[in-house]
Coordinates of C-alpha atoms in Angstrom, one line a residue:
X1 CA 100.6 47.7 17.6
X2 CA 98.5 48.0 20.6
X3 CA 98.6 51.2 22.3
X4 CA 97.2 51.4 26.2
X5 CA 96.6 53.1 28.8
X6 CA 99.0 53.0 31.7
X7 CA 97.3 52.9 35.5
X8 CA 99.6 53.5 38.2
X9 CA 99.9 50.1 39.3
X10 CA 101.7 49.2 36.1
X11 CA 98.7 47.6 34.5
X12 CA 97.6 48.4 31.3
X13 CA 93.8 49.2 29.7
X14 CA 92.5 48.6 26.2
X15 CA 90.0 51.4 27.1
X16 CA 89.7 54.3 28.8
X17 CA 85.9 54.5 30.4
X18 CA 84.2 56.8 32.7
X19 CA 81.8 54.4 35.0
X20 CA 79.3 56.0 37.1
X21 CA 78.5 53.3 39.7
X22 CA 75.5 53.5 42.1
X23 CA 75.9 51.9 45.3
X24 CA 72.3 50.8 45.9
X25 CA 69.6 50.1 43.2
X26 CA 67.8 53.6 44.8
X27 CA 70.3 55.6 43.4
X28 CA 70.1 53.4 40.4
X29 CA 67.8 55.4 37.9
X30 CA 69.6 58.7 38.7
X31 CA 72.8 57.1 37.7
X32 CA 71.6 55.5 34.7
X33 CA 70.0 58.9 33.4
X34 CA 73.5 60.8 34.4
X35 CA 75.2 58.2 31.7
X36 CA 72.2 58.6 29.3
X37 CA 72.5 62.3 29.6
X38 CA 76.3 62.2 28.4
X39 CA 75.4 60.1 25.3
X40 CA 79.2 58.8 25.1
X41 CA 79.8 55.2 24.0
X42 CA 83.2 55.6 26.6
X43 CA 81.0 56.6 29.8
X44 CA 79.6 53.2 31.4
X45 CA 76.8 52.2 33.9
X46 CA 77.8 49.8 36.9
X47 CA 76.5 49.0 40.2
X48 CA 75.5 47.3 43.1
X49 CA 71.6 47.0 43.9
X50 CA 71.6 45.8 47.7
X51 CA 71.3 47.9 50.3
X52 CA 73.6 45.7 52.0
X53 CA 76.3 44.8 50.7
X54 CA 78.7 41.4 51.5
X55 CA 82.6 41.3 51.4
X56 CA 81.8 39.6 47.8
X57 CA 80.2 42.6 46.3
X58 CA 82.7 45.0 47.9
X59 CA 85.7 43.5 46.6
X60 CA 83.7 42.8 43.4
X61 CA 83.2 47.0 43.4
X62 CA 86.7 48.0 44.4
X63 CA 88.3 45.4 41.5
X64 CA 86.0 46.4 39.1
X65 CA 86.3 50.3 39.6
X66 CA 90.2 49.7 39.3
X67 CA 90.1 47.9 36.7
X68 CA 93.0 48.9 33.7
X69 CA 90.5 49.6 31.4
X70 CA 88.6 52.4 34.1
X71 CA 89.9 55.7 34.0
X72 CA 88.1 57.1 36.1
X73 CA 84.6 57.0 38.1
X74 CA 82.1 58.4 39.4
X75 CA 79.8 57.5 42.7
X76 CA 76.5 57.8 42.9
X77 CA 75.0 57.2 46.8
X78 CA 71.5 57.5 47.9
X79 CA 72.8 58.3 51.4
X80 CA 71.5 56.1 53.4
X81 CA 72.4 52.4 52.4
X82 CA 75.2 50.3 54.0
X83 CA 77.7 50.1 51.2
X84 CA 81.1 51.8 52.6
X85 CA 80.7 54.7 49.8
X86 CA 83.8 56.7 51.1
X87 CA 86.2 53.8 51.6
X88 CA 85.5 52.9 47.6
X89 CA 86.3 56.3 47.1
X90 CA 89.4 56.0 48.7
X91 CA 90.5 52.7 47.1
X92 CA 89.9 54.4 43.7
X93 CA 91.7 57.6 44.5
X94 CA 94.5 55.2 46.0
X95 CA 95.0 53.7 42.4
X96 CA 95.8 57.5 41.0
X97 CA 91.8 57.3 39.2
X98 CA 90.0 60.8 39.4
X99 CA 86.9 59.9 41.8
X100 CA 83.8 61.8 42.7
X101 CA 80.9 60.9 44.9
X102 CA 77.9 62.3 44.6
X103 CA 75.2 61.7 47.9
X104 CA 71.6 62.1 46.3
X105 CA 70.2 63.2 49.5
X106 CA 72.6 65.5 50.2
X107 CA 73.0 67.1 46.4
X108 CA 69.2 68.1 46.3
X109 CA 67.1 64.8 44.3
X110 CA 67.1 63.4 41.7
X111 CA 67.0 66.5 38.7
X112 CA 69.6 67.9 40.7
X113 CA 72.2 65.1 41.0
X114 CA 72.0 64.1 37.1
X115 CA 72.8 67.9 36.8
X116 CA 75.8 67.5 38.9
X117 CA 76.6 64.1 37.9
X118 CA 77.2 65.5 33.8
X119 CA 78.9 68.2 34.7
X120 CA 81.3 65.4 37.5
X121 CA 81.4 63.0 34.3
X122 CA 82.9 66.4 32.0
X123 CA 85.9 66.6 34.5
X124 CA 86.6 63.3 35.1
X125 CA 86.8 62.5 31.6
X126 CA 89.2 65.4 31.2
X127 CA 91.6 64.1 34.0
X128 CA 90.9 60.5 32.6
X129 CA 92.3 61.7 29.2
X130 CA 95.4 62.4 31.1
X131 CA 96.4 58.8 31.7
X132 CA 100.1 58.1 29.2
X133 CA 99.6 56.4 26.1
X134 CA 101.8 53.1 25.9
X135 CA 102.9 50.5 23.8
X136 CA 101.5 47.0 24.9
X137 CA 102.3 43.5 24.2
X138 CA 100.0 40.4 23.5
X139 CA 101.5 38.5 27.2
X140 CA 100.0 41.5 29.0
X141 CA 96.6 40.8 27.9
X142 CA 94.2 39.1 29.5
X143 CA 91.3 37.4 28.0
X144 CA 88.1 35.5 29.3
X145 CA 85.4 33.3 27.8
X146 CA 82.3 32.2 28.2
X147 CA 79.6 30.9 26.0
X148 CA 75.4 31.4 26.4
X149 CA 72.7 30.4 23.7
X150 CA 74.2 27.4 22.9
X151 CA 73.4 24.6 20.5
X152 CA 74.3 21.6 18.3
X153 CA 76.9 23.5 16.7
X154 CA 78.6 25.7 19.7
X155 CA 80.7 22.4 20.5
X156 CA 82.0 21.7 16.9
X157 CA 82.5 25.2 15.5
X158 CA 82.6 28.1 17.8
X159 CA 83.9 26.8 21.5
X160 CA 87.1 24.9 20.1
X161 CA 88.1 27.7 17.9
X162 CA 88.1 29.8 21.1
X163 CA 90.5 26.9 22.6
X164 CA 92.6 27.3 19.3
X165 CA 93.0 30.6 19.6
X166 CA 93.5 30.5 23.8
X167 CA 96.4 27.9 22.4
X168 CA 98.2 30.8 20.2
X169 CA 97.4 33.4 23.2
X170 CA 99.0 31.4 25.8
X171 CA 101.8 30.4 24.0
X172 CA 102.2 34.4 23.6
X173 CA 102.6 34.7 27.4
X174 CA 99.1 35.8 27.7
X175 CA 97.1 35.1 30.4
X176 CA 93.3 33.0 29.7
X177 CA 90.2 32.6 31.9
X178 CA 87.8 30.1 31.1
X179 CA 85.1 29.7 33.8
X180 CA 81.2 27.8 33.8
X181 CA 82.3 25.2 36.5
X182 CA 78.7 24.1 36.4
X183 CA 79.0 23.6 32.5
X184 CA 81.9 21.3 32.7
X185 CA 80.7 18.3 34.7
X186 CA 81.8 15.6 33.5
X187 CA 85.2 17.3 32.7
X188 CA 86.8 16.9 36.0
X189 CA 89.6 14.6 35.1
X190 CA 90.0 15.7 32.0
X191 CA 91.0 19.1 33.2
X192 CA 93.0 17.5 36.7
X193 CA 95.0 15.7 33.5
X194 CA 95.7 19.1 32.3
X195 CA 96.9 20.5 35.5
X196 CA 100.8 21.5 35.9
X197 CA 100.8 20.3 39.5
X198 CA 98.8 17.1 41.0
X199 CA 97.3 19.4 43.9
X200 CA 95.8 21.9 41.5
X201 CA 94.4 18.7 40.1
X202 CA 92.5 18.3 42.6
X203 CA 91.2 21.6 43.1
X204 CA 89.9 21.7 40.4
X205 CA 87.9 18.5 40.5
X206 CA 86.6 19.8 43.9
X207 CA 85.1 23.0 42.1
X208 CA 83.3 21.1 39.8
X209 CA 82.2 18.6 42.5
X210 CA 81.1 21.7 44.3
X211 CA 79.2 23.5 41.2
X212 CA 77.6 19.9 40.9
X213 CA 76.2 19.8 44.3
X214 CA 75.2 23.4 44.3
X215 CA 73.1 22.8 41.5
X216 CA 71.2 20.2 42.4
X217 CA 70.3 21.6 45.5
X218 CA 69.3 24.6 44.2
X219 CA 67.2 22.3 41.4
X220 CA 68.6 24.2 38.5
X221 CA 71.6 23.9 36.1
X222 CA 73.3 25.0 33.0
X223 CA 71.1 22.9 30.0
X224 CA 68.0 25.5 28.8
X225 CA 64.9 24.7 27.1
X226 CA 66.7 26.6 24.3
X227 CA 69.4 24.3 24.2
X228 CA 67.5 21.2 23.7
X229 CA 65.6 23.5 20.7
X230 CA 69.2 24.0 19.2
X231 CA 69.8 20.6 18.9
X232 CA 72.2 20.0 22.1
X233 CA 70.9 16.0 23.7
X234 CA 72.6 15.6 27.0
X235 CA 74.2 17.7 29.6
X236 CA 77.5 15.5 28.6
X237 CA 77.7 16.8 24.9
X238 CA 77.1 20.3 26.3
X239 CA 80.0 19.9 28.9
X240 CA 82.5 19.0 26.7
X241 CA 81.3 21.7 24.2
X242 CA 81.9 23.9 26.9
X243 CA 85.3 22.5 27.7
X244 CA 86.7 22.5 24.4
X245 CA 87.1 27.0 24.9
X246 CA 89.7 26.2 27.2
X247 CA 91.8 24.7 24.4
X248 CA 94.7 21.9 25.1
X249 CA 97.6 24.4 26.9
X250 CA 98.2 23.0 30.6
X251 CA 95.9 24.9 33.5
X252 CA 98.3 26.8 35.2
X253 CA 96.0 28.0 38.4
X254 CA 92.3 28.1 39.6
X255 CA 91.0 31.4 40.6
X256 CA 87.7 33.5 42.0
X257 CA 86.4 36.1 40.9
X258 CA 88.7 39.1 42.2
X259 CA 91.6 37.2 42.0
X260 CA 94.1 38.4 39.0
X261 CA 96.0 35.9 37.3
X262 CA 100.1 35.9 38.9
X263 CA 101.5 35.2 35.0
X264 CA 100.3 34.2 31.6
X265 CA 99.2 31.3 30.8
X266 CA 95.5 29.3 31.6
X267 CA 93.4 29.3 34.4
X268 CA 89.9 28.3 35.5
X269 CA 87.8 30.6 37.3
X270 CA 85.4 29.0 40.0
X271 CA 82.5 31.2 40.0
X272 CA 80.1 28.9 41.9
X273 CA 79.9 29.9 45.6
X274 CA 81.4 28.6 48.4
X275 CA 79.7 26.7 51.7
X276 CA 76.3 26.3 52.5
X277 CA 74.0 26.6 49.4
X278 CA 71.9 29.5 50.1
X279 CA 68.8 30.5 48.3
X280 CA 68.6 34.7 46.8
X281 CA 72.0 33.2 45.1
X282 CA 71.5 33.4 41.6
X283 CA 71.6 30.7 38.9
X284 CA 74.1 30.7 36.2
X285 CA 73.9 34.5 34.3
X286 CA 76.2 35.8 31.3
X287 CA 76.9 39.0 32.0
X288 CA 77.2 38.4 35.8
X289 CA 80.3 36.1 34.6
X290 CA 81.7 38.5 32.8
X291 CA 81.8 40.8 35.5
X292 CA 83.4 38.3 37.3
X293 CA 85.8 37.5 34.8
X294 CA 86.6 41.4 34.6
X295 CA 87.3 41.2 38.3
X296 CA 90.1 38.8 37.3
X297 CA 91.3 41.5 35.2
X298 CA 90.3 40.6 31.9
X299 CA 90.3 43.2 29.3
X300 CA 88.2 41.6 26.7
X301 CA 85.8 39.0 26.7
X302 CA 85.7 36.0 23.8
X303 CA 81.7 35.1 23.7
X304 CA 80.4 31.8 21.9
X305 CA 77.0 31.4 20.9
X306 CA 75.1 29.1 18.6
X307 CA 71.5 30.3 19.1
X308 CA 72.5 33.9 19.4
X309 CA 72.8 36.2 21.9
X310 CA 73.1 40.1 21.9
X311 CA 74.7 41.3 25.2
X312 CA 77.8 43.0 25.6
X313 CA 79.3 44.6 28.9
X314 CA 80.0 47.6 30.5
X315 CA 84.4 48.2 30.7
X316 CA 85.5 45.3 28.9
X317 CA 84.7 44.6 25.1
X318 CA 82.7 41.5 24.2
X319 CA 83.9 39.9 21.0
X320 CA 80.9 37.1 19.7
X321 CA 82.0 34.1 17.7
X322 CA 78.9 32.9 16.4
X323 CA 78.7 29.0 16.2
X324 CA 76.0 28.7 13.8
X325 CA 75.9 30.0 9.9
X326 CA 72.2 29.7 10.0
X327 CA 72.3 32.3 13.0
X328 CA 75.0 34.3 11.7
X329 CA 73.2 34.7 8.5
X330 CA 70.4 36.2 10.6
X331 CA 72.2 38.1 13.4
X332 CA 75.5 39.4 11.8
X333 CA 74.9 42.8 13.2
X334 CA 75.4 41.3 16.6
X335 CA 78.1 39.0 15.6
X336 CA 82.0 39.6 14.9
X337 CA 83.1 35.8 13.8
X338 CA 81.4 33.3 11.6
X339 CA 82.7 30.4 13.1
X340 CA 80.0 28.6 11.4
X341 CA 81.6 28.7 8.3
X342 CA 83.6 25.6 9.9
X343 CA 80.4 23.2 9.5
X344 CA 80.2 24.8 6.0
X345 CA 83.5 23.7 4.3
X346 CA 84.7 27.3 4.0
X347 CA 87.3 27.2 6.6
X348 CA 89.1 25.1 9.5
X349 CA 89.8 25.3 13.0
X350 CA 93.0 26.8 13.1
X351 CA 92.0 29.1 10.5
X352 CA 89.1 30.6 12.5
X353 CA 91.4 30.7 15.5
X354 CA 93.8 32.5 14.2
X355 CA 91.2 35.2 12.9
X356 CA 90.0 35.5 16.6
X357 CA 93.4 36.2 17.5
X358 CA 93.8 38.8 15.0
X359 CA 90.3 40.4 16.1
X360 CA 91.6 40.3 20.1
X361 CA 94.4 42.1 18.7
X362 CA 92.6 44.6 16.4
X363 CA 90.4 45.6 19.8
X364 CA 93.2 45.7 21.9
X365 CA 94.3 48.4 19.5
X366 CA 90.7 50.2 19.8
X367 CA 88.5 48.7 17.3
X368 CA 85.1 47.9 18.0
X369 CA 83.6 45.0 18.8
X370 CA 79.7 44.7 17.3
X371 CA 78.2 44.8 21.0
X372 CA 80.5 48.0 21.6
X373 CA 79.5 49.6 18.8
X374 CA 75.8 49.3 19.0
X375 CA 76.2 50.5 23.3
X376 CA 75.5 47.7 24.7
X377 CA 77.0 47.5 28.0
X378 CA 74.8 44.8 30.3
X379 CA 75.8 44.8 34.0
X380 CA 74.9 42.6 36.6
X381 CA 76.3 41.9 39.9
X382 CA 74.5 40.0 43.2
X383 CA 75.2 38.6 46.2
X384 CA 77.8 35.6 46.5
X385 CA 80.3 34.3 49.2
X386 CA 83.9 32.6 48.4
X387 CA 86.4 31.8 50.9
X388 CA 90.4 32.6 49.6
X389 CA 91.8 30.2 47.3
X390 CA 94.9 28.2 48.4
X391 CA 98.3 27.8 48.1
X392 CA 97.5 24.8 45.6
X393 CA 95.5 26.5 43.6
X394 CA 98.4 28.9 42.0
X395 CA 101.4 26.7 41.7
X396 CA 103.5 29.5 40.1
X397 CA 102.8 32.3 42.1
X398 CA 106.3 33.5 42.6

């Protein structure tokens, strides 16, 4: 059984963190030495490193510091940046979270603010350990994917037992988030075929349209120099390795990132921002896509990789599903799946979906992932714009 945390808007977390989140990359070191100082794998670094900030990266901040699996935070201001400091603070307070904020110029330096910032850490962990203890069912998870290190085996082994276990989840009532809108070019129709409503169709051929013209303008894309070394040919193969996470259950709504799924059931998060392509935004990034997909909500994070990869995240577990048995073989202290025992004979599809629906349930419950385990919790967040999604976008929204 999974036992959560219950938040006072009636969401539920699989963990109960501490972050300390600076608010501009100034105030970064102190915060980072304030976590380092408390040398508990449940107290989390996060943060914004602009001086100014857009609406992006403040609704980015306020989703991910109420997120269910947050109990509580603290803030960790230089003074004199732009970022609205106390109105976070109030957001956070407003969600029933224990909050402080902590102004570096104000508390004495930087010796002086880690001092304060342990001892703020102490109590908010003590009110965070407050939060009720609940039962919680598989429909009210949510769970995102996303793949990095890719190769010749992601789109056989690893990527569509992710869409075989998404399969079992959303039947469940869970809700999924696949994302990589630049990844899946190529896939447009496919996906519009998929959609419950013709409309959503088409938005979601227009957000791969988009990522495609964004990339090309900004003369970069999704296919690495490591891919090609892994034995991936063309963007094509790649794009539908990529598509085949999202499984074969109908696409119920597209989403950005800070918008929470309405229901269970599949979605496709368009992480590629809107109008004018602007340079100083960034090209495609891992862990900034997981903090976007934990801005949707989600509570864990399925990873594929076939050339390997170690990252994890801050607040939501990362569970790895290694495509490769070569790679496994030599990284299996980073890895919690061998899906490449699929290319091996030594088991199917289904069989390695199911185990990754067992594992999403044994971390629900509080088990470790390998990442989580080893304190890895990579953060990254930058500057982006979206406009709101329309009404065409969530067909079921009641």
């Amino acid at each position: 059984m999974i036992e959560a945390r219950l938040r006072s808007d009636g969401r539920k977390g699989i963990r109960n963190v501490v972050i300390v989140a600076y608010l501009v990359e100034c105030a970064h070191h102190v915060a980072r030495r304030i976590v380092t100082a408390t040398d508990d794998l449940d107290v989390h670094l996060i943060g914004f490193p602009g001086c100014y900030p857009n609406s992006y990266a403040d609704r980015m901040m306020k989703a991910l510091a109420t997120h269910p699996n947050v109990g509580g935070v603290l803030l960790v201001s230089l003074g004199c940046e732009s970022f609205n400091r106390r109105a976070l603070r109030e957001t956070v307070l407003a969600s029933g979270r224990p909050c402080e904020l902590l102004v570096i110029q104000e508390t004495g330096g930087t010796a002086s603010t880690i001092r304060a910032g342990v001892e703020a850490v102490a109590r908010i962990r003590e009110q965070a350990e407050q939060a009720p203890r609940v039962p919680m069912r598989l429909d009210e998870l949510v769970v995102g994917t996303i793949c990095g290190g890719s190769d010749g085996t992601s789109g056989i082994t690893a990527n569509p037992a992710v869409g075989r276990a998404f399969d079992q989840l959303v039947a469940a009532g869970a809700a999924c988030i696949f994302e990589e809108t630049g990844e899946l070019v190529g896939c447009e129709t496919i996906m519009a075929d998929r959609a419950v409503t013709p409309a959503l169709g088409r938005e979601l051929e227009a957000a791969v349209e988009k990522a495609e013209r964004y990339y090309t303008v900004m003369g970069f894309g999704s296919f690495a120099p490591g891919n090609a070394d892994g034995g991936l040919t063309t963007q094509e193969e790649k794009s539908m390795g990529a598509y085949s996470k999202s499984g074969s259950s109908p696409i119920s709504g597209l989403i950005k990132p800070g918008d929470l799924p309405p229901t269970g059931g599949l979605y496709l998060l368009d992480v590629v921002p809107d109008g004018e392509v602007r340079f100083g935004f960034p090209n495609v990034s891992d862990n900034a896509e997981i903090v976007e997909l934990m801005a949707c909500g989600a509570h864990l994070t399925l990873f594929t990789t076939g050339r390997g990869s170690v990252v994890g995240s801050a607040i939501s577990p990362v569970i790895k599903v290694c495509a490769n048995p070569e790679t496994y073989r030599r990284m299996s202290e980073d890895m919690d799946v061998d899906a490449g025992r699929i290319l091996e004979g030594r088991a199917s599809l289904d069989e390695v979906g199911a185990e990754i629906v067992d594992l999403v349930e044994a971390v629900a419950a509080g088990q470790r992932t390998c990442s989580e385990a080893m304190g890895h919790q990579e953060f990254i967040l930058t500057y982006k714009s979206f406009e709101p999604i329309g009404p065409a976008c969530l067909p079921g929204r009641a």
